[in-house]
Coordinates of C-alpha atoms in Angstrom, one line a residue:
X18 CA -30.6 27.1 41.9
X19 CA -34.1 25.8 42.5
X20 CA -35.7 29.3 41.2
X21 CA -34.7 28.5 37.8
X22 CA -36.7 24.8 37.6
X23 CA -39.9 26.2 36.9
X24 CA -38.8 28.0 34.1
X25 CA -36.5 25.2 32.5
X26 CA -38.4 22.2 33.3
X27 CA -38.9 20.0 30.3
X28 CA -36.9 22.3 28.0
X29 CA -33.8 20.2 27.1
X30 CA -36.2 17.5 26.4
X31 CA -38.4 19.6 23.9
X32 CA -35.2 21.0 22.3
X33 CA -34.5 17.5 21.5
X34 CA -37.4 16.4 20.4
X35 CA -37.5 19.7 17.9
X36 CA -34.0 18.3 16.7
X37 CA -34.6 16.5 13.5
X38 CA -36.8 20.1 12.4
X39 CA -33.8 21.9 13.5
X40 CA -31.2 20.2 11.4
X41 CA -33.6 19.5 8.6
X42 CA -33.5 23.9 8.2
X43 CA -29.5 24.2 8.9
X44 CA -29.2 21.3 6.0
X45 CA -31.3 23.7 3.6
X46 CA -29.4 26.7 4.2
X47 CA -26.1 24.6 4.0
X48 CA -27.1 23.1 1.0
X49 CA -27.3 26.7 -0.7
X50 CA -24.8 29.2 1.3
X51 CA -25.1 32.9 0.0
X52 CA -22.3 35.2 0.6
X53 CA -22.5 39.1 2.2
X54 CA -25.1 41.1 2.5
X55 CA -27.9 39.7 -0.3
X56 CA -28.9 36.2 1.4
X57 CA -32.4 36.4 -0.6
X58 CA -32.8 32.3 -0.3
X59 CA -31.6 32.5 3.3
X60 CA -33.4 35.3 4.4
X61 CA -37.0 33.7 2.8
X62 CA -36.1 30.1 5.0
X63 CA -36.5 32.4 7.8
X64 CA -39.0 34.4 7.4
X65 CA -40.8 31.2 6.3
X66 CA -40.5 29.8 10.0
X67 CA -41.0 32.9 11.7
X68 CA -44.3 33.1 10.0
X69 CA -45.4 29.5 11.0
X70 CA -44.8 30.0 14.4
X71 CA -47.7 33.0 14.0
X72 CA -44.2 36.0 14.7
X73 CA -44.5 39.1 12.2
X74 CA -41.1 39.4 10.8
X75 CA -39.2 42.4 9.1
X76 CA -37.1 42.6 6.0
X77 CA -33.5 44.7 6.6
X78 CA -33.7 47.3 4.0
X79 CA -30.0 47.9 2.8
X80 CA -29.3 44.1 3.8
X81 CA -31.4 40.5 3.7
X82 CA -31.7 40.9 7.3
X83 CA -34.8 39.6 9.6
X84 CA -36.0 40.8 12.6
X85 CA -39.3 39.4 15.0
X86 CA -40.3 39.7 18.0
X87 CA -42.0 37.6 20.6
X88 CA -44.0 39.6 23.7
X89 CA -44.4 37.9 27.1
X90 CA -47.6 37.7 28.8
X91 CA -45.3 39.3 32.1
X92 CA -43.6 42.8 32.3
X93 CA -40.2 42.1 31.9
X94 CA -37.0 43.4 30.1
X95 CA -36.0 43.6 26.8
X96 CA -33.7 40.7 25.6
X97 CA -32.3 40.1 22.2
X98 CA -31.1 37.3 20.4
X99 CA -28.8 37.1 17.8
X100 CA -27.2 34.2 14.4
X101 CA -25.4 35.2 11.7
X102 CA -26.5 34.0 8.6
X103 CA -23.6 34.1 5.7
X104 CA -21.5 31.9 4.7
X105 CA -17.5 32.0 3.1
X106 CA -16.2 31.7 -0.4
X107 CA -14.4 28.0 0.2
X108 CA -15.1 25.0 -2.3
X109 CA -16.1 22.3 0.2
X110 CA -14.7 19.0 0.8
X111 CA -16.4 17.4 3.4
X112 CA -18.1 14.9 1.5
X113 CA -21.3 15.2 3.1
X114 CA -24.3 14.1 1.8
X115 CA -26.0 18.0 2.3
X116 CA -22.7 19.5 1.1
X117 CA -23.0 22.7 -0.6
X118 CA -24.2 22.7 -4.1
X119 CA -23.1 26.4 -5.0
X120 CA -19.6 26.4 -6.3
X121 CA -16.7 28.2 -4.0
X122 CA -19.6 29.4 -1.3
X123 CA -19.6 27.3 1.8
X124 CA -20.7 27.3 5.2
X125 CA -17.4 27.4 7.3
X126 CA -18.1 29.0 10.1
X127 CA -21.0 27.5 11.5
X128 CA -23.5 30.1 10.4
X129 CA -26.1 28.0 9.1
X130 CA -26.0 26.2 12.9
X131 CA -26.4 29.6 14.3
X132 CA -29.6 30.3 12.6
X133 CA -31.2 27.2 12.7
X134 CA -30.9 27.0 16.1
X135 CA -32.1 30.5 16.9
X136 CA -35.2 29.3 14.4
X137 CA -35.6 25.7 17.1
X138 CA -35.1 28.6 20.5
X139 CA -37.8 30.7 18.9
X140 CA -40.2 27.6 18.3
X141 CA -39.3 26.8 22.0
X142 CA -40.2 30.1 23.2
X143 CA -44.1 30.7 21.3
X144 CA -44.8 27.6 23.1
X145 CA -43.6 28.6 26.9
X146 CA -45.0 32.3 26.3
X147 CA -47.2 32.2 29.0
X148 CA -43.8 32.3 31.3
X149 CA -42.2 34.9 29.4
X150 CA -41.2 38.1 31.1
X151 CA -40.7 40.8 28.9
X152 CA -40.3 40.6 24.9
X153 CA -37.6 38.7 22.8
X154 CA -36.1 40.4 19.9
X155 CA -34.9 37.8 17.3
X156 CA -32.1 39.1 15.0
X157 CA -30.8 37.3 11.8
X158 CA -27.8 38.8 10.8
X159 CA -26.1 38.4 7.2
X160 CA -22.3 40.1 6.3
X161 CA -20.6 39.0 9.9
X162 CA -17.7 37.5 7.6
X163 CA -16.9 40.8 5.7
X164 CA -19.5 43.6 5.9
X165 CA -19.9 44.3 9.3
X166 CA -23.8 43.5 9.1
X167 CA -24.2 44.0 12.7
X168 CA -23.6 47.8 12.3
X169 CA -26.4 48.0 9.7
X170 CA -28.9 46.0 11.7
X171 CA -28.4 48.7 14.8
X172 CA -28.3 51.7 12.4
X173 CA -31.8 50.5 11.1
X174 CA -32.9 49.9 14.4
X175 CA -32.9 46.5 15.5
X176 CA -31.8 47.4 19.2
X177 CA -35.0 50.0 19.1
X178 CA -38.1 48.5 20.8
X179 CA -41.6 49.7 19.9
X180 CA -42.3 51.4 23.6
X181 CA -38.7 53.0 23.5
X182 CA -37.0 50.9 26.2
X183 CA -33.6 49.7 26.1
X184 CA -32.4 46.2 24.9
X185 CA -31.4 45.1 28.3
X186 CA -29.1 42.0 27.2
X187 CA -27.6 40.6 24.4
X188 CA -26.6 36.8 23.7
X189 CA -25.2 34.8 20.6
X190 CA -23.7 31.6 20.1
X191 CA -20.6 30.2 18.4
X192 CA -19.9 26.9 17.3
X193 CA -16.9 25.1 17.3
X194 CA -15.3 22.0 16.9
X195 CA -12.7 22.8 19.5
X196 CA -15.0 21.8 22.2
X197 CA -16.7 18.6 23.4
X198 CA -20.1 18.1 21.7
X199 CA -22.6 19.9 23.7
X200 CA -20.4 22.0 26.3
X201 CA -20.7 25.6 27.1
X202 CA -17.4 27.7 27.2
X203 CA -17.2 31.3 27.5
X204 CA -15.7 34.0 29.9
X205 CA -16.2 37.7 31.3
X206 CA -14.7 40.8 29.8
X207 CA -12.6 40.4 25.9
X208 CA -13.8 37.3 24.3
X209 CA -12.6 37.9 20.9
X210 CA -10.5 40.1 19.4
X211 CA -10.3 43.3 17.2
X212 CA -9.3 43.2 13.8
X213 CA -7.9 45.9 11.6
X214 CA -6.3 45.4 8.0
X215 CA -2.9 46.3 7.3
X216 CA -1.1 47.0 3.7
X217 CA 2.3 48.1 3.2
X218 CA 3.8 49.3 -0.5
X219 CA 7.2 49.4 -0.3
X220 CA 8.6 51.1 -3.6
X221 CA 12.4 50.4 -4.3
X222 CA 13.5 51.2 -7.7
X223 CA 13.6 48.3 -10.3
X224 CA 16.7 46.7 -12.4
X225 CA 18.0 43.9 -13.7
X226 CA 18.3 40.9 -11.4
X227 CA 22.2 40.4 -12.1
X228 CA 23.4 44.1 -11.2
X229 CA 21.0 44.9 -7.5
X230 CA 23.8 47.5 -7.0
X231 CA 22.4 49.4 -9.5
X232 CA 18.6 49.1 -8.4
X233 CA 16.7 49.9 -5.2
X234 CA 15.6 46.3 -4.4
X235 CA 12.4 46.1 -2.5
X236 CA 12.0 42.5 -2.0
X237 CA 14.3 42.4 1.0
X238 CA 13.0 45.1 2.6
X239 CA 9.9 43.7 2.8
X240 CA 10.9 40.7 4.1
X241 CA 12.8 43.0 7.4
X242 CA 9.6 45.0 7.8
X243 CA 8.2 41.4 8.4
X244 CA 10.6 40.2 10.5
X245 CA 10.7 43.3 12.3
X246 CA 7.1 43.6 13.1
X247 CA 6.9 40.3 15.2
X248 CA 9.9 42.0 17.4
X249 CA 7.9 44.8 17.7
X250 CA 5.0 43.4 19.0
X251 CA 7.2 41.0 21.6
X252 CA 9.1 44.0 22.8
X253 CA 6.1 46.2 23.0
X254 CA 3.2 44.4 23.8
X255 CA 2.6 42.9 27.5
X256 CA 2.1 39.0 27.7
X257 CA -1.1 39.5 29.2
X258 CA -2.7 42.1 26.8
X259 CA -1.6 40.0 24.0
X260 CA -1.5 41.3 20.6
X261 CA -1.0 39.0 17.2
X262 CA 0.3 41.1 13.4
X263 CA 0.5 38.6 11.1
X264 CA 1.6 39.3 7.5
X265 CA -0.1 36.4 5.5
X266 CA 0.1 37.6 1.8
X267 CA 3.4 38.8 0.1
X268 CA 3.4 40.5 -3.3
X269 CA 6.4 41.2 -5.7
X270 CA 7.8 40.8 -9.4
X271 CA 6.6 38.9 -12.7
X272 CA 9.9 37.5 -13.2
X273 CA 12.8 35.7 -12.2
X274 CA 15.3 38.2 -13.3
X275 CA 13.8 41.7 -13.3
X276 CA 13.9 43.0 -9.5
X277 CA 10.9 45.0 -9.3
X278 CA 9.4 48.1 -8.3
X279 CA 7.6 47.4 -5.4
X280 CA 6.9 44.6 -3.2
X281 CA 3.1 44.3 -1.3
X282 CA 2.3 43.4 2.2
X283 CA -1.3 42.1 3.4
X284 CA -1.8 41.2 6.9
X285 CA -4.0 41.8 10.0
X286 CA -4.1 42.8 13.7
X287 CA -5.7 41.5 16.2
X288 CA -5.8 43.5 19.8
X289 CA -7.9 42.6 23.0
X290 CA -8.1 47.1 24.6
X291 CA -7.5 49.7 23.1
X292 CA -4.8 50.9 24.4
X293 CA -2.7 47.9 23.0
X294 CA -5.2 48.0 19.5
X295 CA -3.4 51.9 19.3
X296 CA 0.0 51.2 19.9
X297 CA 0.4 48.2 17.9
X298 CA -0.9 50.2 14.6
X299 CA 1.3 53.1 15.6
X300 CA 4.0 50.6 15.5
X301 CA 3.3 49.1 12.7
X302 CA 3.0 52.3 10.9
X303 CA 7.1 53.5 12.4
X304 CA 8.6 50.1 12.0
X305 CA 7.2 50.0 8.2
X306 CA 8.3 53.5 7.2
X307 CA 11.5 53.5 9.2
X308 CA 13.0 50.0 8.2
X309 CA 12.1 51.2 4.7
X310 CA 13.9 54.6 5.2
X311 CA 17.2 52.5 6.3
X312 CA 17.5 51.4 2.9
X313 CA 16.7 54.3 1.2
X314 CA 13.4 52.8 0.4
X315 CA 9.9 54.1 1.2
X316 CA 6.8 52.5 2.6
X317 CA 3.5 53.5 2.4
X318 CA 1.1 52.1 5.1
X319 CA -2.3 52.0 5.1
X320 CA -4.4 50.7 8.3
X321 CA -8.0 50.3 7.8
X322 CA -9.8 49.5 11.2
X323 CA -12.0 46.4 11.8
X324 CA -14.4 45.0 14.1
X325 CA -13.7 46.1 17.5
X326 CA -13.1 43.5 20.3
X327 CA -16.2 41.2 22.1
X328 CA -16.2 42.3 25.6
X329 CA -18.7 40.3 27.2
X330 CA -20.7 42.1 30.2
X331 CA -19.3 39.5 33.2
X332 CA -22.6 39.8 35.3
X333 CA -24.4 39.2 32.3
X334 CA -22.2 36.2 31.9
X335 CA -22.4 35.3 35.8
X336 CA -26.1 35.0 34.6
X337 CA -25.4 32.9 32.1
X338 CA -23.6 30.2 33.5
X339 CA -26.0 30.1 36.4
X340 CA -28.4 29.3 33.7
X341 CA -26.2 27.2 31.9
X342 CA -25.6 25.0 34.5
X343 CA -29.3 24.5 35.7
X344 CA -30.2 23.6 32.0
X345 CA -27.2 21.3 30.9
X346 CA -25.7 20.6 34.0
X347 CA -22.6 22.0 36.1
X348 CA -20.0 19.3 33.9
X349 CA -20.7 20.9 30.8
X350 CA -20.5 24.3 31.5
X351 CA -16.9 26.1 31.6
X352 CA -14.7 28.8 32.0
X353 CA -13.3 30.0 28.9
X354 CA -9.6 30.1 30.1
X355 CA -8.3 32.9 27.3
X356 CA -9.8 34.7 24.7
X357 CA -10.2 33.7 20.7
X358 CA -8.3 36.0 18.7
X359 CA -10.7 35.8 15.7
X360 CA -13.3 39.0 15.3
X361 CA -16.7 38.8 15.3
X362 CA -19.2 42.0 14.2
X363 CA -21.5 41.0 17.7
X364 CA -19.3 43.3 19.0
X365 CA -20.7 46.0 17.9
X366 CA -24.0 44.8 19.8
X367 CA -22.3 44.3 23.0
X368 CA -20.8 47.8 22.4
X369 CA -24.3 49.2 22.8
X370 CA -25.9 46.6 25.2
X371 CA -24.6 44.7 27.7
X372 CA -24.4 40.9 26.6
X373 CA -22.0 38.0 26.1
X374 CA -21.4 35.8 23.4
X375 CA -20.4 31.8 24.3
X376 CA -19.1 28.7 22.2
X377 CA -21.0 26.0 21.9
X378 CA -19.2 22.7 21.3
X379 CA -19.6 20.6 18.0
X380 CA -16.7 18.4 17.7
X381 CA -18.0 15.4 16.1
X382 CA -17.5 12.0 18.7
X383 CA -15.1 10.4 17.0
X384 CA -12.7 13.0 16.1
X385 CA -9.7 13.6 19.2
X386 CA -9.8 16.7 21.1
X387 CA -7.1 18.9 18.5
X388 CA -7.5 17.0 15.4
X389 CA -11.1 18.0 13.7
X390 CA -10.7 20.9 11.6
X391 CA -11.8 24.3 12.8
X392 CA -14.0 26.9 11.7
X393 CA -13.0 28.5 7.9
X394 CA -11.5 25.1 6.5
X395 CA -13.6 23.8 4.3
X396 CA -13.0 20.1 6.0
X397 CA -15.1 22.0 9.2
X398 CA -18.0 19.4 10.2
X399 CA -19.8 20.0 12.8
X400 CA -21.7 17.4 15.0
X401 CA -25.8 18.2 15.0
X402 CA -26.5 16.6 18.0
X403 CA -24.9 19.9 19.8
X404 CA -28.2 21.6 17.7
X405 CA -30.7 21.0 20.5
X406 CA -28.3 22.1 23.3
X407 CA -28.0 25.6 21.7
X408 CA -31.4 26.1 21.2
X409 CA -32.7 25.3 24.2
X410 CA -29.4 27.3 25.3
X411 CA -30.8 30.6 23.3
X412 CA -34.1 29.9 24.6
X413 CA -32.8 29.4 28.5
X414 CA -31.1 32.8 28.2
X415 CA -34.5 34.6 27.2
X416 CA -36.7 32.8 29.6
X417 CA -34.0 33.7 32.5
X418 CA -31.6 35.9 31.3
X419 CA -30.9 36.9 35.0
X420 CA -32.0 40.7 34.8
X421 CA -33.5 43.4 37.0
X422 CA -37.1 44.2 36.2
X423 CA -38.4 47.6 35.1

């Protein structure tokens, strides 16, 4: 790939040498996560770089949202870049130094990784403007973990460019401590998952514990429905559209001896298509009410519908690994063998414009492949050298993101 040398030469190197900056800003915003939508102290770290690098950011206006964007001295496309910026509600226990000084908020997932190394790519691509074809379009996202903040971004207009052209590609990064520090992993077509909510009321009719006979006892149904949904989805659902209803929060009672009036069931859904997202909620809905009905019982279901799945574009991602490769080398670039049945809200982007989002490995050296915690425990530490990789990774897939020109 001797075409893409020009463009990359010398940018691992600089990414490195930008490292210490880089981890210095994720420590800051790990130090004080901010949950949602209103990230105020977040949202000012970054429009504080944006502005030293000479970039005029924007302020979301329903969310604490930034947008800027960097124009190439070449015609070229349209390419957008995107980090999340919120964090989860945990109480860490890492027992790091930096470690999060605002009670029951911590950063979990990675998100303050994500923006800081967007923040290191942007540094890296004011400096190599002179080789820039086209315009980037930096977007800092908050409310990925429960508001969907990717929606609101598009609806106030971050894929609209000045000159009405079309975002032409879409990239975003995921760290994880499943993979090797510094390795590249990602895949054509579904990526991650859809998620919709489920909740199921079973009402009975409530009695003394001793005589059941005489009461309509919903505790046992709800315990079939659950049993019943996992045969539902093996009997329904092809092995290789997979599909995953898990019931993780169960409801019932205040006492030992009173058999209550209803029992509560709290789970989620997770498809890959939509033809498989469709029938699995249809199923849920029958199995619910008609397991319920079989003992005289009722069930009221309610399905509230998620982020839909990440489909990544695959000749967007054929780009990407070409780039991948000529930046970090072909032995730590791979093919991401299934997909990660966890949501993300980039999906909505990659509804819209054709993209991909990749992991990025952080699994700290001295940790066995399988053993570090993962992403949402709030053991999760990821290793910083990986830093530098994904932002001259972000950078990489702006300066050659593989497109047609206008």
């Amino acid at each position: 790939m001797p075409e893409a040398q020009p463009v990359m030469e010398g940018l691992l190197a600089d990414a490195h040498t930008l490292l210490p900056g880089i981890v210095a800003v994720r420590r800051a915003i790990h130090r004080f996560p901010e949950l949602g939508r209103d990230l105020p102290r977040t949202q000012q770290t970054v429009l504080d770089a944006l502005g030293e690098l000479g970039l005029e950011p924007g302020r979301g206006a329903s969310l604490s949202s930034v947008t800027a964007t960097l124009e190439g001295t070449r015609p070229g496309r349209t390419v957008l870049l995107r980090a999340d910026m919120d964090a989860l509600p945990l109480d860490e226990e890492t027992g790091l130094d930096f470690a999060s000084r605002v009670p029951g908020v911590m950063h979990a997932c990675g998100h303050d990784t994500h923006t800081a190394m967007l923040l290191g790519a942007a540094r890296l691509l004011v400096a190599r403007r002179e080789q820039l074809a086209g315009r980037v379009v930096f977007m800092f996202q908050p409310a990925e973990e429960s508001g969907g903040g990717a929606q609101d971004m598009i609806d106030e207009g971050v894929l609209e460019t000045a000159d009405g052209e079309d975002v032409a590609a879409a990239f975003a990064l995921h760290i994880s401590t499943r993979f090797e520090t510094g390795s590249l992993h990602l895949r054509p077509g579904p990526t991650f998952a859809a998620s919709d909510a489920l909740h199921i009321l079973v009402r009975g009719r409530g009695g003394h514990a001793s005589s059941p006979h005489l009461a309509l006892d919903p505790v046992p149904v709800a315990c079939e429905i659950v049993q019943a949904l996992q045969a539902m989805v093996t009997r329904t659902v092809g092995v290789f559209d997979p599909a995953v209803v898990t019931v993780a929060a169960i409801h019932a009672g205040t006492a030992g001896n009173v058999i209550p009036e209803t029992a509560e069931l709290r789970g989620t859904v997770r498809t890959l298509t939509p033809a498989t997202r469709q029938l699995v909620l249809q199923g849920v809905e029958r199995v619910a009410r008609h397991v319920a009905a079989a003992h005289a019982a009722e069930a009221e279901v309610t399905l509230t519908e998620g982020y839909p799945p990440v489909v990544n574009d695959p000749a967007r991602t054929s780009a990407l690994l070409d780039t991948a490769r000529a930046l970090l080398g072909e032995d730590r670039v791979h093919h991401l063998a299934e997909p990660f049945m966890g949501a993300e809200d980039f999906s909505y982007v990659l509804r819209r414009v054709p993209g991909v989002m990749a992991f990025l490995g952080a699994r700290p050296p001295h940790i066995p492949a399988g053993q570090a915690p993962d992403c949402h425990s709030n053991q999760v530490v990821f290793d910083e050298e990986a830093l530098a990789d994904g932002a001259a990774l972000y950078a990489a897939a702006a300066l050659r993101p593989g497109l047609p020109p206008r």
